[in-house]
Structures are given as C-alpha cells and as structure tokens.
CSV table of C-alpha atoms in Angstrom, one decimal:
chain,number,residue,atom,x,y,z
A,1,MET,CA,23.3,18.4,-1.1
A,2,GLU,CA,22.4,22.0,-0.1
A,3,GLY,CA,20.3,20.8,2.8
A,4,VAL,CA,17.5,23.1,1.5
A,5,ASN,CA,14.0,21.7,1.7
A,6,LYS,CA,13.8,21.5,-2.1
A,7,SER,CA,16.7,19.1,-2.5
A,8,THR,CA,15.7,16.8,0.3
A,9,HIS,CA,12.0,16.9,-0.6
A,10,PRO,CA,11.8,16.9,-4.3
A,11,GLU,CA,8.5,17.6,-5.9
A,12,VAL,CA,6.6,14.9,-7.7
A,13,PRO,CA,6.7,15.8,-11.4
A,14,GLY,CA,3.5,16.3,-13.2
A,15,GLU,CA,0.9,18.9,-14.1
A,16,PRO,CA,-1.0,20.6,-11.3
A,17,THR,CA,-4.4,19.0,-10.8
A,18,HIS,CA,-7.0,20.4,-13.2
A,19,THR,CA,-9.9,22.3,-11.7
A,20,SER,CA,-12.4,19.9,-13.3
A,21,THR,CA,-10.6,16.9,-11.8
A,22,ALA,CA,-10.5,18.6,-8.4
A,23,LEU,CA,-14.2,19.3,-8.6
A,24,LEU,CA,-15.0,15.7,-9.6
A,25,GLU,CA,-13.0,14.4,-6.7
A,26,THR,CA,-14.8,16.6,-4.2
A,27,ALA,CA,-18.0,15.0,-5.5
A,28,THR,CA,-16.7,11.4,-5.3
A,29,ALA,CA,-15.3,12.1,-1.8
A,30,THR,CA,-18.7,13.4,-0.7
A,31,ILE,CA,-20.7,10.5,-2.2
A,32,GLN,CA,-18.4,7.6,-1.3
A,33,GLY,CA,-17.9,6.0,2.1
A,34,PHE,CA,-14.4,5.4,3.3
A,35,GLY,CA,-14.8,2.5,5.7
A,36,PRO,CA,-11.2,1.3,6.3
A,37,ILE,CA,-9.7,4.8,6.0
A,38,ASN,CA,-11.9,6.2,8.8
A,39,LYS,CA,-10.2,3.8,11.1
A,40,ILE,CA,-6.9,5.6,10.6
A,41,HIS,CA,-6.5,7.4,13.9
A,42,GLN,CA,-2.9,8.1,14.6
A,43,HIS,CA,0.0,9.8,13.0
A,44,LEU,CA,3.4,8.6,13.8
A,45,CYS,CA,5.6,11.3,12.1
A,46,ALA,CA,5.1,11.7,8.4
A,47,PRO,CA,4.9,14.9,6.3
A,48,ASP,CA,2.3,17.4,5.0
A,49,ALA,CA,-0.9,17.4,2.8
A,50,ASP,CA,0.7,16.7,-0.5
A,51,ALA,CA,2.8,14.0,1.2
A,52,ARG,CA,3.8,11.1,-0.9
A,53,LEU,CA,2.8,7.6,0.1
A,54,ILE,CA,6.3,6.1,0.4
A,55,GLY,CA,5.5,2.7,1.9
A,56,LEU,CA,3.7,1.0,4.7
A,57,GLU,CA,4.4,-0.5,8.1
A,58,TYR,CA,2.6,-3.3,10.0
A,59,ILE,CA,3.0,-3.3,13.8
A,60,VAL,CA,2.3,-6.3,16.0
A,61,SER,CA,2.4,-7.1,19.7
A,62,GLU,CA,5.3,-9.1,21.1
A,63,GLU,CA,3.0,-12.1,21.6
A,64,LEU,CA,2.0,-12.1,17.9
A,65,PHE,CA,5.6,-11.6,16.8
A,66,LEU,CA,6.7,-14.7,18.8
A,67,THR,CA,4.2,-16.8,16.8
A,68,LEU,CA,6.0,-16.0,13.5
A,69,PRO,CA,8.3,-18.6,11.9
A,70,ASP,CA,12.0,-17.8,12.5
A,71,GLU,CA,12.6,-17.1,8.8
A,72,GLU,CA,9.9,-14.4,9.0
A,73,LYS,CA,11.1,-12.9,12.3
A,74,ARG,CA,14.2,-11.7,10.4
A,75,MET,CA,12.1,-9.3,8.4
A,76,TRP,CA,10.7,-7.5,11.5
A,77,HIS,CA,12.3,-4.9,13.6
A,78,SER,CA,12.0,-3.9,17.3
A,79,HIS,CA,10.8,-0.4,18.2
A,80,GLU,CA,12.5,0.0,21.6
A,81,TYR,CA,15.3,2.0,20.3
A,82,GLU,CA,13.2,4.1,17.9
A,83,VAL,CA,10.9,5.1,20.8
A,84,LYS,CA,13.4,5.5,23.5
A,85,SER,CA,15.8,7.5,21.4
A,86,GLY,CA,13.0,10.1,20.8
A,87,VAL,CA,13.2,9.5,17.0
A,88,LEU,CA,9.6,8.2,16.7
A,89,PHE,CA,7.0,10.8,17.7
A,90,MET,CA,3.4,11.8,17.2
A,91,PRO,CA,3.3,15.3,15.7
A,92,GLY,CA,0.9,17.6,17.5
A,93,MET,CA,0.3,15.4,20.5
A,94,PRO,CA,1.1,16.7,24.0
A,95,GLY,CA,4.2,14.9,25.5
A,96,PRO,CA,2.5,13.1,28.4
A,97,ILE,CA,-0.3,11.7,26.3
A,98,GLN,CA,2.1,10.8,23.5
A,99,ARG,CA,4.3,8.9,26.0
A,100,GLN,CA,1.4,6.9,27.3
A,101,ASP,CA,0.9,5.6,23.8
A,102,LEU,CA,4.6,5.1,23.0
A,103,GLU,CA,5.0,3.1,26.1
A,104,LYS,CA,3.1,0.4,24.2
A,105,VAL,CA,4.8,1.0,20.8
A,106,CYS,CA,8.1,0.4,22.7
A,107,LYS,CA,7.2,-3.2,23.2
A,108,THR,CA,6.1,-4.0,19.6
A,109,TYR,CA,7.7,-5.2,16.4
A,110,GLY,CA,7.2,-3.7,13.0
A,111,LYS,CA,7.6,-4.7,9.4
A,112,VAL,CA,8.2,-1.9,7.0
A,113,PHE,CA,8.2,-1.7,3.2
A,114,HIS,CA,9.6,1.3,1.4
A,115,PHE,CA,8.5,1.5,-2.2
A,116,TRP,CA,9.7,5.0,-2.8
A,117,GLN,CA,13.0,6.4,-1.4
A,118,VAL,CA,12.8,10.0,-0.3
A,119,ASP,CA,14.7,11.5,2.6
A,120,LYS,CA,13.8,14.4,4.7
A,121,ASP,CA,15.0,16.5,7.5
A,122,VAL,CA,12.5,15.7,10.1
A,123,GLU,CA,13.7,17.5,13.3
A,124,LYS,CA,13.7,20.8,11.5
A,125,GLY,CA,10.4,20.3,9.8
A,126,PHE,CA,8.5,19.5,13.0
A,127,GLY,CA,10.3,21.7,15.5
A,128,VAL,CA,11.0,18.8,17.8
A,129,SER,CA,14.2,17.8,19.6
A,130,PHE,CA,15.1,14.1,19.7
A,131,ASP,CA,17.6,14.7,22.5
A,132,LYS,CA,15.2,16.3,24.8
A,133,GLU,CA,12.5,13.7,24.3
A,134,ARG,CA,15.0,11.0,24.9
A,135,GLU,CA,15.3,12.0,28.6
A,136,ASN,CA,11.5,12.0,29.0
A,137,ARG,CA,11.3,8.4,27.7
A,138,ALA,CA,14.2,7.0,29.7
A,139,TYR,CA,11.7,5.1,32.0
A,140,MET,CA,10.1,3.1,29.2
A,141,THR,CA,10.6,-0.6,28.7
A,142,GLY,CA,10.9,-2.7,25.6
A,143,PRO,CA,9.5,-6.2,24.8
A,144,ALA,CA,8.9,-8.3,28.0
A,145,HIS,CA,11.2,-11.1,26.7
A,146,GLY,CA,13.8,-8.6,25.5
A,147,ILE,CA,14.5,-7.9,21.8
A,148,HIS,CA,14.4,-11.1,19.9
A,149,PRO,CA,17.8,-12.1,18.4
A,150,LEU,CA,16.3,-12.8,15.0
A,151,ALA,CA,14.5,-9.5,14.8
A,152,ASN,CA,16.2,-6.6,13.0
A,153,GLY,CA,17.5,-9.0,10.4
A,154,GLY,CA,19.4,-10.9,13.0
A,155,GLY,CA,22.1,-8.2,12.6
A,156,LYS,CA,22.3,-8.8,8.8
A,157,GLY,CA,20.8,-6.7,6.1
A,158,LEU,CA,18.0,-8.0,3.8
A,159,LYS,CA,17.2,-6.8,0.3
A,160,THR,CA,14.5,-7.7,-2.1
A,161,VAL,CA,15.4,-9.1,-5.6
A,162,LEU,CA,13.2,-9.2,-8.6
A,163,ARG,CA,13.2,-12.4,-10.5
A,164,GLU,CA,11.8,-13.0,-14.0
A,165,VAL,CA,10.0,-16.3,-14.1
A,166,ASP,CA,7.8,-18.1,-16.6
A,167,CYS,CA,4.1,-17.2,-16.2
A,168,LYS,CA,2.0,-19.8,-14.4
A,169,PRO,CA,0.4,-21.8,-15.9
A,170,VAL,CA,3.0,-21.5,-18.7
A,171,ASP,CA,1.3,-23.0,-21.7
A,172,SER,CA,-1.7,-20.7,-21.8
A,173,VAL,CA,0.5,-17.6,-22.5
A,174,PRO,CA,0.9,-16.7,-26.2
A,175,ARG,CA,4.5,-16.1,-27.2
A,176,VAL,CA,5.2,-13.5,-29.7
A,177,PHE,CA,7.5,-15.5,-31.9
A,178,VAL,CA,6.1,-19.1,-31.7
B,1,MET,CA,-17.4,-15.2,23.0
B,2,PRO,CA,-18.7,-18.8,22.8
B,3,GLY,CA,-15.2,-20.0,23.3
B,4,MET,CA,-15.8,-23.2,21.3
B,5,GLU,CA,-15.1,-21.9,17.9
B,6,PRO,CA,-12.7,-24.1,15.9
B,7,GLU,CA,-9.3,-22.7,15.4
B,8,SER,CA,-10.0,-22.0,11.7
B,9,ASP,CA,-12.4,-19.3,12.8
B,10,GLU,CA,-9.6,-17.3,14.4
B,11,PRO,CA,-9.8,-13.7,13.2
B,12,ILE,CA,-7.3,-12.5,10.7
B,13,PRO,CA,-5.1,-10.9,12.0
B,14,PRO,CA,-5.2,-12.6,15.4
B,15,GLY,CA,-4.7,-10.5,18.5
B,16,LYS,CA,-6.5,-9.2,21.6
B,17,PRO,CA,-9.4,-6.9,21.2
B,18,MET,CA,-8.6,-3.2,21.9
B,19,SER,CA,-8.7,-2.1,25.5
B,20,MET,CA,-10.9,0.8,26.5
B,21,GLU,CA,-7.8,2.8,27.4
B,22,GLN,CA,-6.4,2.3,23.9
B,23,HIS,CA,-9.7,3.4,22.3
B,24,LEU,CA,-9.5,6.6,24.3
B,25,LEU,CA,-5.9,7.2,23.3
B,26,ASP,CA,-6.7,6.7,19.7
B,27,LYS,CA,-9.7,8.9,19.8
B,28,GLY,CA,-7.6,11.6,21.4
B,29,ALA,CA,-4.9,11.3,18.7
B,30,GLN,CA,-7.5,11.4,16.0
B,31,MET,CA,-9.0,14.7,17.4
B,32,ILE,CA,-5.6,16.4,18.0
B,33,GLN,CA,-3.5,15.2,15.0
B,34,SER,CA,-4.2,16.6,11.6
B,35,LEU,CA,-4.0,13.4,9.5
B,36,LYS,CA,-3.8,15.5,6.4
B,37,PRO,CA,-2.7,12.9,3.9
B,38,VAL,CA,-5.6,10.7,4.9
B,39,LYS,CA,-8.1,13.5,4.4
B,40,GLN,CA,-6.7,13.9,0.9
B,41,MET,CA,-8.2,10.6,-0.1
B,42,SER,CA,-11.0,11.4,-2.5
B,43,GLN,CA,-12.0,8.2,-4.3
B,44,HIS,CA,-12.9,4.7,-3.4
B,45,VAL,CA,-12.3,2.4,-6.4
B,46,CYS,CA,-13.3,-1.3,-6.4
B,47,THR,CA,-11.5,-3.5,-8.9
B,48,PHE,CA,-9.4,-6.6,-9.3
B,49,ALA,CA,-5.8,-7.6,-9.4
B,50,LEU,CA,-3.7,-10.7,-10.2
B,51,TYR,CA,-0.5,-11.9,-8.6
B,52,SER,CA,2.3,-11.7,-11.1
B,53,HIS,CA,4.0,-14.9,-10.0
B,54,ASP,CA,0.7,-16.8,-10.1
B,55,MET,CA,-2.0,-15.2,-12.2
B,56,THR,CA,-4.6,-17.7,-11.3
B,57,ARG,CA,-4.8,-16.0,-7.9
B,58,GLN,CA,-7.1,-13.1,-8.4
B,59,ILE,CA,-8.3,-10.7,-5.7
B,60,GLU,CA,-11.0,-8.0,-5.3
B,61,THR,CA,-9.3,-4.8,-4.2
B,62,HIS,CA,-10.5,-1.5,-2.6
B,63,HIS,CA,-8.3,1.4,-3.6
B,64,TYR,CA,-8.5,4.6,-1.5
B,65,VAL,CA,-7.0,7.1,-3.8
B,66,SER,CA,-5.5,10.5,-3.3
B,67,ARG,CA,-4.3,12.7,-6.0
B,68,VAL,CA,-0.9,14.3,-5.8
B,69,ASN,CA,-1.2,16.1,-9.1
B,70,GLN,CA,-2.8,15.7,-12.5
B,71,ASP,CA,-0.3,13.0,-13.5
B,72,PHE,CA,0.1,11.2,-10.3
B,73,LEU,CA,-2.2,9.3,-7.9
B,74,GLN,CA,-1.4,7.2,-4.9
B,75,CYS,CA,-3.6,4.5,-3.4
B,76,ALA,CA,-3.8,2.6,-0.1
B,77,VAL,CA,-5.2,-0.8,-1.1
B,78,TYR,CA,-7.5,-2.7,1.2
B,79,ASP,CA,-9.2,-6.1,0.9
B,80,SER,CA,-12.6,-4.8,1.8
B,81,ASP,CA,-14.5,-1.6,2.1
B,82,ASP,CA,-15.7,-2.1,5.7
B,83,SER,CA,-14.1,-0.9,8.8
B,84,THR,CA,-12.3,-4.2,9.4
B,85,GLY,CA,-10.6,-3.9,5.9
B,86,ARG,CA,-7.0,-5.0,6.0
B,87,LEU,CA,-4.3,-2.9,4.4
B,88,ILE,CA,-2.9,-5.2,1.7
B,89,GLY,CA,-0.7,-2.9,-0.3
B,90,ILE,CA,-0.1,0.3,-2.2
B,91,GLU,CA,-0.5,1.3,-5.8
B,92,TYR,CA,1.0,4.3,-7.7
B,93,ILE,CA,-0.8,5.5,-10.8
B,94,ILE,CA,0.8,7.7,-13.4
B,95,SER,CA,-0.2,9.4,-16.7
B,96,ASP,CA,0.9,7.9,-20.0
B,97,GLY,CA,3.2,10.9,-20.5
B,98,MET,CA,5.0,10.2,-17.2
B,99,TYR,CA,5.2,6.5,-17.9
B,100,GLU,CA,7.0,7.1,-21.2
B,101,SER,CA,9.7,9.0,-19.4
B,102,LEU,CA,10.6,5.9,-17.2
B,103,PRO,CA,13.5,3.7,-18.2
B,104,PRO,CA,12.5,0.4,-19.8
B,105,GLU,CA,13.7,-1.7,-16.9
B,106,GLU,CA,11.2,0.2,-14.7
B,107,GLN,CA,8.4,0.1,-17.2
B,108,ARG,CA,8.2,-3.7,-17.0
B,109,LEU,CA,6.8,-3.4,-13.5
B,110,TRP,CA,3.7,-1.4,-14.5
B,111,HIS,CA,0.3,-2.4,-15.8
B,112,SER,CA,-2.1,-0.6,-18.1
B,113,HIS,CA,-5.6,0.4,-17.0
B,114,ALA,CA,-7.5,0.7,-20.3
B,115,TYR,CA,-9.0,-2.8,-20.2
B,116,GLU,CA,-10.1,-2.5,-16.5
B,117,ILE,CA,-12.0,0.7,-17.4
B,118,LYS,CA,-13.5,-0.4,-20.7
B,119,SER,CA,-14.6,-3.8,-19.3
B,120,GLY,CA,-16.5,-2.2,-16.4
B,121,LEU,CA,-14.3,-4.0,-13.8
B,122,TRP,CA,-13.1,-0.7,-12.4
B,123,VAL,CA,-15.9,1.0,-10.4
B,124,ASN,CA,-16.3,3.8,-7.9
B,125,PRO,CA,-19.1,2.4,-5.8
B,126,ARG,CA,-22.1,4.6,-5.5
B,127,VAL,CA,-20.8,7.3,-7.8
B,128,PRO,CA,-23.1,7.9,-10.8
B,129,GLU,CA,-21.4,6.8,-14.1
B,130,MET,CA,-22.2,10.2,-15.6
B,131,VAL,CA,-20.3,12.1,-12.9
B,132,LEU,CA,-17.4,9.7,-13.2
B,133,ARG,CA,-17.0,9.7,-17.0
B,134,PRO,CA,-14.2,12.3,-17.3
B,135,GLU,CA,-12.2,10.6,-14.6
B,136,LEU,CA,-12.7,7.2,-16.3
B,137,GLU,CA,-11.4,8.7,-19.5
B,138,ASN,CA,-8.3,9.9,-17.7
B,139,ILE,CA,-7.6,6.7,-15.9
B,140,ALA,CA,-8.0,4.6,-19.1
B,141,LYS,CA,-4.8,6.2,-20.3
B,142,THR,CA,-2.8,5.6,-17.1
B,143,TYR,CA,-0.4,2.9,-15.8
B,144,GLY,CA,-0.2,1.5,-12.3
B,145,LYS,CA,2.3,-0.2,-10.1
B,146,PHE,CA,0.8,-2.2,-7.3
B,147,TRP,CA,2.7,-3.9,-4.5
B,148,CYS,CA,0.8,-6.4,-2.4
B,149,THR,CA,2.3,-6.7,1.1
B,150,TRP,CA,-0.3,-9.0,2.7
B,151,GLN,CA,-1.6,-12.1,0.9
B,152,VAL,CA,-4.8,-12.5,2.8
B,153,ASP,CA,-6.3,-14.6,0.0
B,154,ARG,CA,-4.0,-17.5,0.8
B,155,GLY,CA,-5.0,-17.2,4.5
B,156,ASP,CA,-2.0,-15.3,5.8
B,157,ARG,CA,-2.9,-14.4,9.4
B,158,LEU,CA,-0.2,-11.8,9.4
B,159,PRO,CA,1.7,-10.0,6.7
B,160,VAL,CA,4.5,-12.5,6.1
B,161,GLY,CA,7.1,-12.9,3.3
B,162,ALA,CA,8.2,-10.6,0.6
B,163,PRO,CA,5.9,-8.1,-1.2
B,164,ALA,CA,4.3,-9.4,-4.4
B,165,LEU,CA,4.0,-7.4,-7.7
B,166,MET,CA,0.4,-7.3,-9.0
B,167,MET,CA,-0.9,-7.2,-12.6
B,168,SER,CA,-4.1,-5.7,-13.9
B,169,PRO,CA,-6.9,-7.7,-15.5
B,170,GLN,CA,-6.6,-8.0,-19.3
B,171,GLY,CA,-8.9,-9.2,-22.0
B,172,VAL,CA,-6.8,-12.3,-22.9
B,173,ASN,CA,-6.3,-15.7,-21.4
B,174,LEU,CA,-4.3,-15.4,-18.1
B,175,GLY,CA,-5.5,-11.8,-17.6
B,176,MET,CA,-9.3,-12.7,-17.5
B,177,VAL,CA,-10.9,-12.3,-14.1
B,178,LYS,CA,-13.0,-15.4,-13.2
B,179,PRO,CA,-16.7,-14.8,-13.6
B,180,GLU,CA,-17.5,-15.9,-10.1
B,181,VAL,CA,-15.0,-13.4,-8.6
B,182,VAL,CA,-16.7,-10.6,-10.5
B,183,ARG,CA,-20.2,-11.8,-9.7
B,184,LYS,CA,-19.5,-11.7,-6.0
B,185,ARG,CA,-18.5,-8.0,-6.3
B,186,ASP,CA,-21.4,-7.2,-8.5
B,187,ASP,CA,-23.9,-8.7,-6.0
B,188,LYS,CA,-22.4,-6.7,-3.1
B,189,TYR,CA,-22.9,-3.4,-4.8
B,190,ASN,CA,-25.9,-4.4,-6.8
B,191,ILE,CA,-24.3,-3.5,-10.1
B,192,SER,CA,-23.6,-5.3,-13.4
B,193,THR,CA,-20.1,-5.2,-14.8
B,194,ASP,CA,-21.5,-6.2,-18.2
B,195,ALA,CA,-23.9,-3.3,-18.2
B,196,LEU,CA,-21.1,-1.0,-17.3
B,197,LYS,CA,-19.0,-2.4,-20.1
B,198,ASN,CA,-21.7,-1.5,-22.6
B,199,ALA,CA,-22.2,1.9,-21.1
B,200,ARG,CA,-18.4,2.6,-21.5
B,201,VAL,CA,-18.2,1.6,-25.2
B,202,GLU,CA,-17.6,5.2,-26.1
B,203,ILE,CA,-14.7,5.8,-23.8
B,204,PRO,CA,-11.8,5.9,-26.2
B,205,GLU,CA,-9.2,3.2,-26.2
B,206,PRO,CA,-5.7,4.7,-25.8
B,207,GLU,CA,-4.0,5.0,-29.1
B,208,TRP,CA,-0.9,3.5,-27.7
B,209,ILE,CA,-0.3,1.1,-24.8
B,210,ASN,CA,3.4,0.6,-24.3
B,211,PRO,CA,4.3,-3.1,-24.7
B,212,GLN,CA,6.7,-2.9,-21.8
B,213,ALA,CA,3.6,-2.6,-19.6
B,214,ASP,CA,1.6,-5.8,-18.8
B,215,TYR,CA,5.0,-7.4,-19.5
B,216,TRP,CA,3.6,-11.0,-19.4
B,217,LYS,CA,1.4,-10.4,-22.4
B,218,GLN,CA,4.2,-9.8,-24.8
B,219,HIS,CA,7.0,-11.6,-23.1
B,220,GLY,CA,5.4,-14.5,-21.3
B,221,LYS,CA,7.5,-13.6,-18.2
B,222,CYS,CA,6.2,-12.8,-14.8
B,223,PHE,CA,7.9,-11.4,-11.7
B,224,ALA,CA,8.6,-13.0,-8.3
B,225,ILE,CA,10.2,-11.2,-5.4
B,226,ASP,CA,12.7,-12.8,-3.0
B,227,PHE,CA,14.5,-11.6,0.1
B,228,GLU,CA,18.3,-12.0,0.0
B,229,PRO,CA,20.8,-11.3,2.7
B,230,THR,CA,23.0,-8.4,2.1
B,231,GLU,CA,25.9,-6.5,3.7
B,232,MET,CA,24.5,-3.6,5.7
B,233,LYS,CA,26.1,-0.3,5.3
B,234,LEU,CA,26.9,0.7,8.8
B,235,ARG,CA,27.2,4.4,9.5
B,236,ALA,CA,30.6,5.6,10.4
B,237,PRO,CA,31.0,6.4,14.1
B,238,PHE,CA,30.9,10.0,15.2
B,239,PRO,CA,34.4,11.5,15.4
C-alpha cells in the first residue's frame, strides 16, 4: 500500500459515460420527480461526486432501539464513541452547528450494511482533525440508559453467510435434467 | 391526532414527529453541504423484484439511479416515490461485458434485465418512451445485484434481520409478477404495461444471457442470508 489516493480509492472499471447517455439522463433528471431523494438533507462524511454507493445505514432513537428483540439488538451499534471521538463529522458544516446535531446522533443506534468494501483516508481528504474535534465534543452524552450491552454485537463479531436453498415453492421450478 | 387509532395504524417506521429545531438543523445542513452524490441521481425507475428465498413475495420498487460510468450504475431503492418513501435497499447495475469478467461464484448473485425491459415492467415514470429508447436498449443487456435491507412488505416496522438478495421478474413460472401487483402500479401512473410491451417489441433481445445469472432458473436453487457469530479481528494496541 503506497498510501496514495489511487491505491486506497480505486476507480470503478468501465468506459466513460457516452455523451448520448449523459444527455439522455439530463433529460430524465429534468422530467422526473425525485420524491424520496429530495428528503436527503444531511451528509455525514462520505466522498465526492463520482462516489460509490458502498452501503447504507439506518439510525434510530434510543427509545426505538429498546423496542427491538434482543436477537436484533446485536446487529446495531451505538454512536457515542463515533461522535465523541471526532471520527463522525458533517463535511462543510460549521463546528458549533454540527455539534448541535451530533449531540443527538450521540444518543442513537445504527445498523449499517456494507455491500462494497473500499477504504479511504478520510482525515486527509477532508482536511479535518479528529483529535481537535474530540476536545470540542467532550461534553456530549450518549444514550440515556447507557450503551446497551447487546448492541455492538454484544462484543462479538457477526458475519453474513449465503446459503443455497431450494426455491420456494419447490415443485414449480423446472429442473434442467429431470 | 385523534388518539384512538388502533395500534395497527401505527406509522412505519414508528417514532416521534420531527421537532421544529430538527427541521431547521436539517434545512441548514441541506443548504450548506454539497450532497453531490445525491445530485448525481438522474433517473427514477419503477419496476418489481422478488425475494430470492421466497419468490412468491413480490414488491414494487422505486430505483433512484446514478451513473458512475457507461458500464456501471448504482441505485438507492425505495418502496414508494413520495416523500415518505422508505429506503429498502441498494442495487448495482453493470454492463454485460463487466458481468462476464466476474468469477462464477459472484455471477450467481446477479439477475438479468432483458425480460424486465421487454415486458414493459421497467418504466421511467413520466419520461416519453421515445426519449428513453436508447437507455432501455442499454439496460436490456445489463445485470443487476439488489440487496433488500428492509422488508416492509411483511410489515417490518424497523429494518430488522439480515439483508435479502432479490431476483428480477422473468417470463417463466416463479419469475412472473402477479397481475394484481402490476395493475396497482399501472393505475398509479396511468400507464399500461401491456401496451409498453408491444411498443418495445423491436428492442433487441440480448444474444446471450449468462446462465449463472437468474441462478434459480437453471439450477432450481435460491439464496438465503443468515447472520453468524464470528471472531472479531481486534486491532493491535498502539506500541
């Protein structure tokens, strides 16, 4: 690993977008409405315009988290450390305003799915310092009831496994060699 | 709020309405932050998907698509196109050339798009068919991988459980989308999937659809995802 941007941020293979495709998409973007997308209003650290969609995260309040079955709680993580350590930030937002929002994030739980593993050097890319911000956030508090012992995998790791199963309903699927 | 609603009318997801303060914070963030990846989204596609582990469960999907390059698209998938739409998963779409370069193990997880296009199931609401034609011809040759992370169709109030792998509609048995599911969509947009199918007759079928895609069709096998405990790799302490 050279630590150069290229190696930590590999390009997606593929031909550059054709001009005709780009034009067509300008047209569809103009004509179509984007109901749910227009609700996206906050950026919690992620990269630039040709950024890759690497996964998604759901964030819920502590109250909602506590309603989840215990088995499910293990798949969620707390945000207190992420926020207080300065690692989670909102690019471009002035510190005081950002902290007002992160005070709330600090009390929440999240469930994240990564479908594409890419790593990047964030501090350099955004010109931020986690250490400095850590001091500014020292006053924040986490979930009212403390971090739930089952959250964060209950201290254990979890992985997903893919299992091949017979299609349901089985008998209506044609087999190749029957 | 009437306060006498039965519990089954509880909104999905549950939770308190946003405070005025939160609205202001969010508005501020929206104005100051660039949100570039979101602005890259250039197409809204409405189509259908089937759960791999139970193909009788079929859902209407709303894909908000952004193009990374000519061979690669990425979509945020919602359950509806209005502002209350829930983010239910993501789909990656790649060209046939790129698909052929994947290892066979990986190819099993992808589905083809030709049938969805030719059958008229895949629509870009409000975009004239004529404008869309070149893009439809492109998409017909592509493959997609769709992970569903929130099974709202079974009434999940919150995104619980493991992600599910989704399959695309196909013109044979298990892959057929139920007519009532299609009709509901058609009524909403005042379109006819059948008419679109006829209008798309001339879109060429791909010469080759890799049999590793739509794995169930050839192999009678579907995919289920489980969570399993694992040993975590802990970082070595600083010296």
